[in-house]
Coordinates of C-alpha atoms in Angstrom, one line a residue:
X1 CA -9.4 -36.9 -41.7
X2 CA -5.8 -37.4 -42.6
X3 CA -3.5 -34.3 -42.2
X4 CA -0.2 -33.3 -43.4
X5 CA 2.5 -31.6 -41.3
X6 CA 3.9 -28.7 -43.4
X7 CA 6.6 -27.8 -40.9
X8 CA 7.6 -28.8 -37.5
X9 CA 5.1 -27.4 -35.0
X10 CA 2.3 -26.7 -37.6
X11 CA -0.4 -29.2 -38.4
X12 CA -2.6 -28.3 -41.4
X13 CA -5.6 -30.3 -42.5
X14 CA -6.0 -31.0 -46.3
X15 CA -9.1 -28.8 -46.5
X16 CA -7.0 -25.7 -46.0
X17 CA -6.1 -23.7 -49.2
X18 CA -2.5 -23.5 -50.3
X19 CA -0.4 -21.8 -47.7
X20 CA 2.8 -19.9 -47.9
X21 CA 4.4 -20.8 -44.6
X22 CA 8.1 -21.3 -43.8
X23 CA 10.0 -22.5 -40.8
X24 CA 12.5 -20.0 -39.7
X25 CA 14.0 -22.6 -37.3
X26 CA 12.9 -26.2 -37.1
X27 CA 13.6 -28.5 -34.2
X28 CA 12.4 -31.9 -33.2
X29 CA 10.3 -30.4 -30.4
X30 CA 6.9 -28.8 -31.3
X31 CA 7.0 -26.6 -28.2
X32 CA 10.1 -24.8 -29.5
X33 CA 9.4 -24.9 -33.2
X34 CA 9.2 -21.6 -35.1
X35 CA 7.2 -20.7 -38.1
X36 CA 6.6 -17.7 -40.2
X37 CA 3.6 -16.7 -42.4
X38 CA 3.4 -14.5 -45.4
X39 CA -0.4 -14.7 -45.7
X40 CA -2.3 -15.8 -48.8
X41 CA -3.9 -18.5 -46.6
X42 CA -7.5 -19.5 -46.1
X43 CA -8.8 -22.0 -43.5
X44 CA -12.1 -23.4 -44.7
X45 CA -15.2 -24.3 -42.7
X46 CA -14.3 -27.0 -40.1
X47 CA -10.6 -26.4 -40.8
X48 CA -8.1 -26.0 -37.9
X49 CA -4.5 -25.1 -38.4
X50 CA -2.7 -25.4 -35.0
X51 CA 0.6 -23.7 -34.1
X52 CA 2.7 -25.1 -31.3
X53 CA 5.9 -22.9 -31.6
X54 CA 6.9 -19.3 -32.0
X55 CA 5.0 -17.9 -35.0
X56 CA 6.1 -14.7 -36.9
X57 CA 3.7 -12.7 -39.1
X58 CA 5.6 -11.3 -42.1
X59 CA 3.9 -8.5 -44.0
X60 CA 4.2 -7.7 -47.7
X61 CA 4.8 -9.9 -50.7
X62 CA 2.6 -10.9 -53.5
X63 CA -0.7 -12.7 -53.8
X64 CA -4.4 -11.9 -53.1
X65 CA -4.0 -11.3 -49.4
X66 CA -0.3 -10.8 -48.6
X67 CA 0.4 -11.0 -44.8
X68 CA -3.2 -12.1 -44.0
X69 CA -4.3 -15.5 -42.9
X70 CA -8.1 -15.7 -43.4
X71 CA -10.6 -18.2 -41.8
X72 CA -14.2 -19.1 -42.5
X73 CA -16.5 -17.2 -40.1
X74 CA -19.7 -19.0 -40.8
X75 CA -20.6 -22.2 -38.9
X76 CA -18.7 -24.5 -38.8
X77 CA -16.0 -22.0 -38.5
X78 CA -12.4 -22.3 -39.7
X79 CA -9.8 -21.5 -37.1
X80 CA -6.1 -20.9 -36.5
X81 CA -5.3 -22.2 -33.0
X82 CA -2.3 -21.6 -30.7
X83 CA -1.1 -24.5 -28.5
X84 CA -0.4 -24.1 -24.8
X85 CA 3.2 -22.9 -25.3
X86 CA 2.7 -21.2 -28.7
X87 CA 3.6 -17.5 -29.1
X88 CA 3.5 -15.0 -31.9
X89 CA 5.2 -11.8 -33.0
X90 CA 5.1 -9.3 -35.8
X91 CA 1.3 -9.0 -36.1
X92 CA 0.0 -5.7 -37.4
X93 CA -2.5 -4.2 -39.8
X94 CA -0.7 -5.8 -42.7
X95 CA -0.1 -9.2 -41.1
X96 CA -2.7 -10.9 -38.8
X97 CA -5.6 -13.4 -38.9
X98 CA -8.8 -12.2 -40.5
X99 CA -11.2 -14.6 -38.7
X100 CA -11.1 -16.9 -35.7
X101 CA -8.1 -17.5 -33.5
X102 CA -8.1 -20.2 -30.8
X103 CA -6.0 -20.6 -27.7
X104 CA -5.3 -23.8 -25.8
X105 CA -3.9 -23.9 -22.3
X106 CA -3.9 -21.7 -19.2
X107 CA -1.5 -18.9 -20.1
X108 CA -2.3 -15.3 -20.9
X109 CA -2.7 -14.6 -24.6
X110 CA -3.2 -11.8 -27.1
X111 CA -5.3 -12.9 -30.1
X112 CA -3.8 -11.4 -33.3
X113 CA -7.1 -10.8 -35.0
X114 CA -8.5 -8.2 -37.4
X115 CA -10.6 -7.8 -40.5
X116 CA -7.9 -8.0 -43.2
X117 CA -7.0 -4.4 -43.2
X118 CA -7.1 -3.4 -39.5
X119 CA -5.7 -5.4 -36.6
X120 CA -7.7 -5.2 -33.5
X121 CA -6.4 -7.7 -30.9
X122 CA -8.1 -9.0 -27.8
X123 CA -6.1 -10.0 -24.7
X124 CA -7.0 -12.4 -21.9
X125 CA -5.3 -13.0 -18.6
X126 CA -4.3 -16.6 -17.7
X127 CA -7.5 -18.6 -17.5
X128 CA -8.0 -21.4 -14.9
X129 CA -9.4 -23.8 -17.5
X130 CA -10.9 -24.2 -20.9
X131 CA -10.2 -23.2 -24.5
X132 CA -10.8 -19.7 -25.9
X133 CA -11.4 -18.2 -29.3
X134 CA -12.0 -14.8 -30.7
X135 CA -12.8 -12.9 -33.9
X136 CA -13.2 -9.2 -34.9
X137 CA -15.8 -7.4 -37.0
X138 CA -15.3 -3.8 -38.2
X139 CA -19.1 -3.4 -38.5
X140 CA -22.1 -1.8 -36.8
X141 CA -23.5 -4.4 -34.4
X142 CA -27.0 -3.3 -35.6
X143 CA -26.1 -4.8 -39.0
X144 CA -24.3 -7.9 -37.8
X145 CA -25.2 -11.2 -39.3
X146 CA -22.5 -13.2 -37.4
X147 CA -22.0 -14.8 -35.0
X148 CA -25.1 -16.7 -34.0
X149 CA -27.6 -14.4 -32.2
X150 CA -26.9 -11.4 -34.5
X151 CA -27.8 -8.6 -34.9
X152 CA -27.0 -6.9 -31.6
X153 CA -29.1 -3.7 -31.4
X154 CA -27.1 -0.9 -29.9
X155 CA -30.3 0.7 -28.5
X156 CA -30.8 -2.3 -26.2
X157 CA -29.1 -0.9 -23.1
X158 CA -28.7 -2.6 -19.8
X159 CA -28.5 -0.9 -16.4
X160 CA -25.9 1.9 -16.3
X161 CA -25.1 1.7 -20.0
X162 CA -25.8 5.0 -21.8
X163 CA -24.5 4.2 -25.3
X164 CA -22.8 1.4 -27.3
X165 CA -20.3 1.6 -30.2
X166 CA -21.8 1.4 -33.7
X167 CA -18.3 0.9 -35.2
X168 CA -17.0 -2.5 -34.3
X169 CA -17.5 -5.6 -32.1
X170 CA -15.8 -8.9 -31.2
X171 CA -16.9 -12.5 -30.7
X172 CA -15.0 -13.9 -27.8
X173 CA -15.7 -17.4 -26.3
X174 CA -14.3 -19.1 -23.2
X175 CA -15.7 -20.9 -20.2
X176 CA -13.8 -19.4 -17.3
X177 CA -13.3 -15.9 -15.9
X178 CA -10.5 -13.8 -17.3
X179 CA -9.4 -10.2 -17.4
X180 CA -10.4 -9.0 -20.8
X181 CA -8.6 -6.2 -22.8
X182 CA -10.0 -4.5 -25.9
X183 CA -8.1 -1.9 -27.9
X184 CA -9.2 1.2 -29.9
X185 CA -7.8 3.6 -32.4
X186 CA -9.0 7.0 -33.8
X187 CA -11.4 5.3 -36.2
X188 CA -13.2 3.6 -33.2
X189 CA -14.6 7.0 -32.4
X190 CA -14.7 6.3 -28.6
X191 CA -14.2 10.0 -27.9
X192 CA -17.7 10.7 -29.1
X193 CA -19.0 7.5 -27.5
X194 CA -17.6 8.4 -24.0
X195 CA -18.5 12.1 -24.3
X196 CA -14.9 13.1 -24.1
X197 CA -14.5 11.5 -20.6
X198 CA -12.1 8.5 -20.4
X199 CA -13.7 7.3 -17.2
X200 CA -17.0 6.8 -19.0
X201 CA -15.5 4.2 -21.3
X202 CA -16.1 0.5 -20.5
X203 CA -16.4 -2.9 -22.1
X204 CA -20.0 -4.0 -22.7
X205 CA -21.3 -7.5 -23.5
X206 CA -24.5 -8.5 -25.3
X207 CA -26.5 -10.9 -23.1
X208 CA -28.5 -13.2 -25.4
X209 CA -30.9 -14.0 -22.5
X210 CA -31.9 -10.4 -21.8
X211 CA -31.1 -9.1 -25.3
X212 CA -29.3 -6.2 -23.8
X213 CA -25.8 -4.7 -23.7
X214 CA -24.6 -5.1 -20.2
X215 CA -21.7 -3.2 -18.6
X216 CA -18.7 -5.3 -17.7
X217 CA -16.9 -2.3 -16.3
X218 CA -13.3 -1.6 -17.1
X219 CA -10.3 0.7 -16.6
X220 CA -9.4 2.7 -19.7
X221 CA -6.0 4.1 -20.5
X222 CA -4.8 6.0 -23.5
X223 CA -6.1 8.9 -25.6
X224 CA -9.8 8.9 -26.7
X225 CA -8.9 10.6 -30.0
X226 CA -6.0 8.3 -30.6
X227 CA -5.2 4.8 -29.3
X228 CA -5.8 3.1 -26.0
X229 CA -7.2 0.0 -24.3
X230 CA -9.8 -0.8 -21.7
X231 CA -9.5 -3.8 -19.2
X232 CA -12.5 -5.4 -17.6
X233 CA -11.8 -7.9 -14.8
X234 CA -13.5 -11.2 -14.0
X235 CA -15.3 -11.7 -17.3
X236 CA -16.6 -15.1 -18.4
X237 CA -16.9 -14.7 -22.2
X238 CA -19.4 -17.5 -22.7
X239 CA -22.0 -15.4 -20.8
X240 CA -22.1 -13.0 -23.8
X241 CA -22.4 -13.4 -27.6
X242 CA -20.7 -10.1 -28.6
X243 CA -18.4 -7.5 -27.0
X244 CA -17.6 -3.9 -27.8
X245 CA -17.1 -0.5 -26.2
X246 CA -19.8 1.3 -24.2
X247 CA -20.3 4.5 -22.3
X248 CA -21.5 4.0 -18.7
X249 CA -22.6 6.1 -15.8
X250 CA -20.6 5.6 -12.7
X251 CA -22.5 4.0 -9.8
X252 CA -22.9 6.5 -7.0
X253 CA -21.0 5.7 -3.8
X254 CA -22.8 8.2 -1.6
X255 CA -26.0 7.4 0.4
X256 CA -29.5 8.6 -0.5
X257 CA -31.5 9.3 2.6
X258 CA -35.3 9.6 2.5
X259 CA -37.8 10.2 5.3
X260 CA -40.9 8.1 5.9
X261 CA -43.6 9.5 8.3
X262 CA -46.1 7.5 10.3
X263 CA -48.9 9.3 12.3
X264 CA -51.1 6.9 14.2
X265 CA -53.9 9.4 14.4
X266 CA -53.9 12.8 12.6
X267 CA -57.1 14.1 14.2
X268 CA -56.7 16.4 17.1
X269 CA -60.2 16.7 18.6
X270 CA -60.3 18.6 21.8
X271 CA -59.5 18.0 24.6
X272 CA -56.8 15.9 22.8
X273 CA -53.7 18.0 22.1
X274 CA -51.0 15.4 21.6
X275 CA -50.5 12.5 19.2
X276 CA -47.7 10.0 18.7
X277 CA -45.7 9.9 15.5
X278 CA -42.8 7.9 13.9
X279 CA -40.3 9.1 11.4
X280 CA -38.2 6.5 9.7
X281 CA -35.0 7.6 8.0
X282 CA -34.1 5.2 5.2
X283 CA -31.0 4.9 3.0
X284 CA -32.2 3.9 -0.5
X285 CA -28.9 3.5 -2.2
X286 CA -27.6 -0.1 -2.5
X287 CA -24.0 -0.7 -1.2
X288 CA -23.8 2.5 0.8
X289 CA -23.9 3.5 4.5
X290 CA -25.0 6.9 5.7
X291 CA -22.6 7.9 8.5
X292 CA -23.3 10.0 11.5
X293 CA -24.2 12.7 11.9
X294 CA -27.6 12.1 10.3
X295 CA -29.7 15.3 10.6
X296 CA -33.5 15.6 10.4
X297 CA -35.6 18.7 10.7
X298 CA -39.2 18.5 11.9
X299 CA -41.1 21.7 11.3
X300 CA -43.6 22.8 13.8
X301 CA -47.2 22.7 12.5
X302 CA -47.8 25.8 14.6
X303 CA -45.5 28.2 16.5
X304 CA -46.7 26.8 19.8
X305 CA -46.4 23.1 18.9
X306 CA -43.9 21.0 20.7
X307 CA -42.2 17.6 20.1
X308 CA -41.1 15.2 22.8
X309 CA -39.0 12.1 21.9
X310 CA -39.9 8.7 23.3
X311 CA -38.3 5.3 23.6
X312 CA -34.9 4.6 22.1
X313 CA -35.0 8.0 20.3
X314 CA -34.2 9.6 23.6
X315 CA -30.7 8.2 23.5
X316 CA -30.2 7.9 19.7
X317 CA -31.1 11.5 18.9
X318 CA -30.2 14.9 20.3
X319 CA -32.6 17.7 19.9
X320 CA -32.2 21.5 19.2
X321 CA -35.3 23.7 19.3
X322 CA -35.7 26.8 17.0
X323 CA -38.8 29.0 16.6
X324 CA -39.8 27.1 13.4
X325 CA -38.4 23.6 13.6
X326 CA -36.6 21.0 15.7
X327 CA -33.2 19.8 14.5
X328 CA -32.6 16.1 15.4
X329 CA -29.1 14.7 15.1
X330 CA -28.4 10.9 15.4
X331 CA -25.2 9.1 16.4
X332 CA -26.2 6.1 14.4
X333 CA -25.2 5.0 10.9
X334 CA -27.9 4.2 8.4
X335 CA -27.2 1.1 6.2
X336 CA -29.0 0.5 2.9
X337 CA -32.6 -0.7 3.1
X338 CA -36.1 0.2 4.1
X339 CA -35.6 -0.4 7.8
X340 CA -33.4 2.6 8.5
X341 CA -33.3 4.3 11.9
X342 CA -36.3 5.6 13.7
X343 CA -37.5 8.7 15.6
X344 CA -40.5 8.2 17.9
X345 CA -42.2 10.9 19.9
X346 CA -45.3 12.9 20.6
X347 CA -46.3 16.1 18.9
X348 CA -48.7 18.7 20.4
X349 CA -51.2 20.9 18.7
X350 CA -52.3 23.2 21.6
X351 CA -55.9 24.1 22.2
X352 CA -55.2 27.6 21.1
X353 CA -54.4 26.4 17.5
X354 CA -57.4 27.2 15.3
X355 CA -59.4 24.4 13.6
X356 CA -58.3 23.3 10.2
X357 CA -55.4 21.4 8.6
X358 CA -51.8 22.1 9.6
X359 CA -48.7 20.7 7.9
X360 CA -46.1 18.5 9.6
X361 CA -43.0 18.8 7.4
X362 CA -40.0 16.5 7.8
X363 CA -36.8 17.4 5.9
X364 CA -33.4 15.8 5.6
X365 CA -31.0 18.7 4.9
X366 CA -28.3 18.7 2.2
X367 CA -25.2 16.6 3.0
X368 CA -26.8 14.8 5.9
X369 CA -25.1 11.4 6.5
X370 CA -22.7 12.0 3.7
X371 CA -25.2 12.2 0.8
X372 CA -24.9 14.8 -2.0
X373 CA -27.1 17.8 -2.5
X374 CA -28.1 16.4 -5.9
X375 CA -29.8 13.4 -4.1
X376 CA -32.1 15.7 -2.1
X377 CA -35.0 15.5 -4.5
X378 CA -36.8 13.0 -2.3
X379 CA -35.7 14.3 1.1
X380 CA -38.9 15.9 2.2
X381 CA -42.3 14.5 3.3
X382 CA -45.3 16.5 4.6
X383 CA -48.0 15.1 6.8
X384 CA -51.3 16.8 7.7
X385 CA -52.6 17.4 11.2
X386 CA -56.3 18.3 11.5
X387 CA -57.7 20.4 14.4
X388 CA -61.4 19.6 14.7

């Protein structure tokens, strides 16, 4: 398709509607050419207007869409692209690109995109490779018809995501990992979304494979009721079909200890008065380590019962005896997983204990190994000893 070059540094195919563009400064080198736009521009399907110099958005003026360059959003999209060395300035609510913006090259870039009345830019750090593009929708993802894969139900929540914005979303494409920045203003209503807590705010991406909004993390700065931005690191845009703000729950960083009790034989039939037992202390929280001291209480099934440690437990645990329970303290850390650390020993049920069932209670006290009291819901197990 034959094209015409309106001004140095700007190539415009003939399928683009009449444009009001002027060169502020024109030089023989595209990398240093400068352009300005006053809007009233539409890039049709399959159209691509590529800028190679320093572009200035100029708001105001006459026409149907002063200050706004618009592109086709339906496939095949129209797009305004910025070359490897191209820059822009002056973009705002009254002067930006309503549609798709592309970026060539490996430099950091802010996409001057919006919906024609509101500018809502996206920024990426310098990618290692590949071309990127982005567009913005001031629309509930539930009602989305574009891009391909829409709609994006905000009730489809991935792990750790508690809520998703129903105000706006972005389509961002690119093949390599970048740091991704989204911005908000008061109309974004992120204060309600995040429950008034800035640390709850993150970027979420809609995974077309799982059909869920997944947390990409992020560090938010600004004022929830005003303006601000959130940055997620190491995001590969092509892995997701839409992006927006989400509220997330922080992953706990403290261990979660739970006891597991093994009794090889729970029947105490006279003259037997002792049986072996094993208690395994497990840390069930991924990515954490319970540090010593790890404390376990084994309650006596009867006031006259005794416990004697065996094997490695003799050196790995110290024992303190009280009238109702034994307190065992370990000098070992407990990494995540079901293996944990082990207590082995023998427990007695003296002949004087009457027949019937007697409980053997194992408890991990609050704060043991660095866990929080709120994680103690599963910190107790009760076995049964039977005197025949």
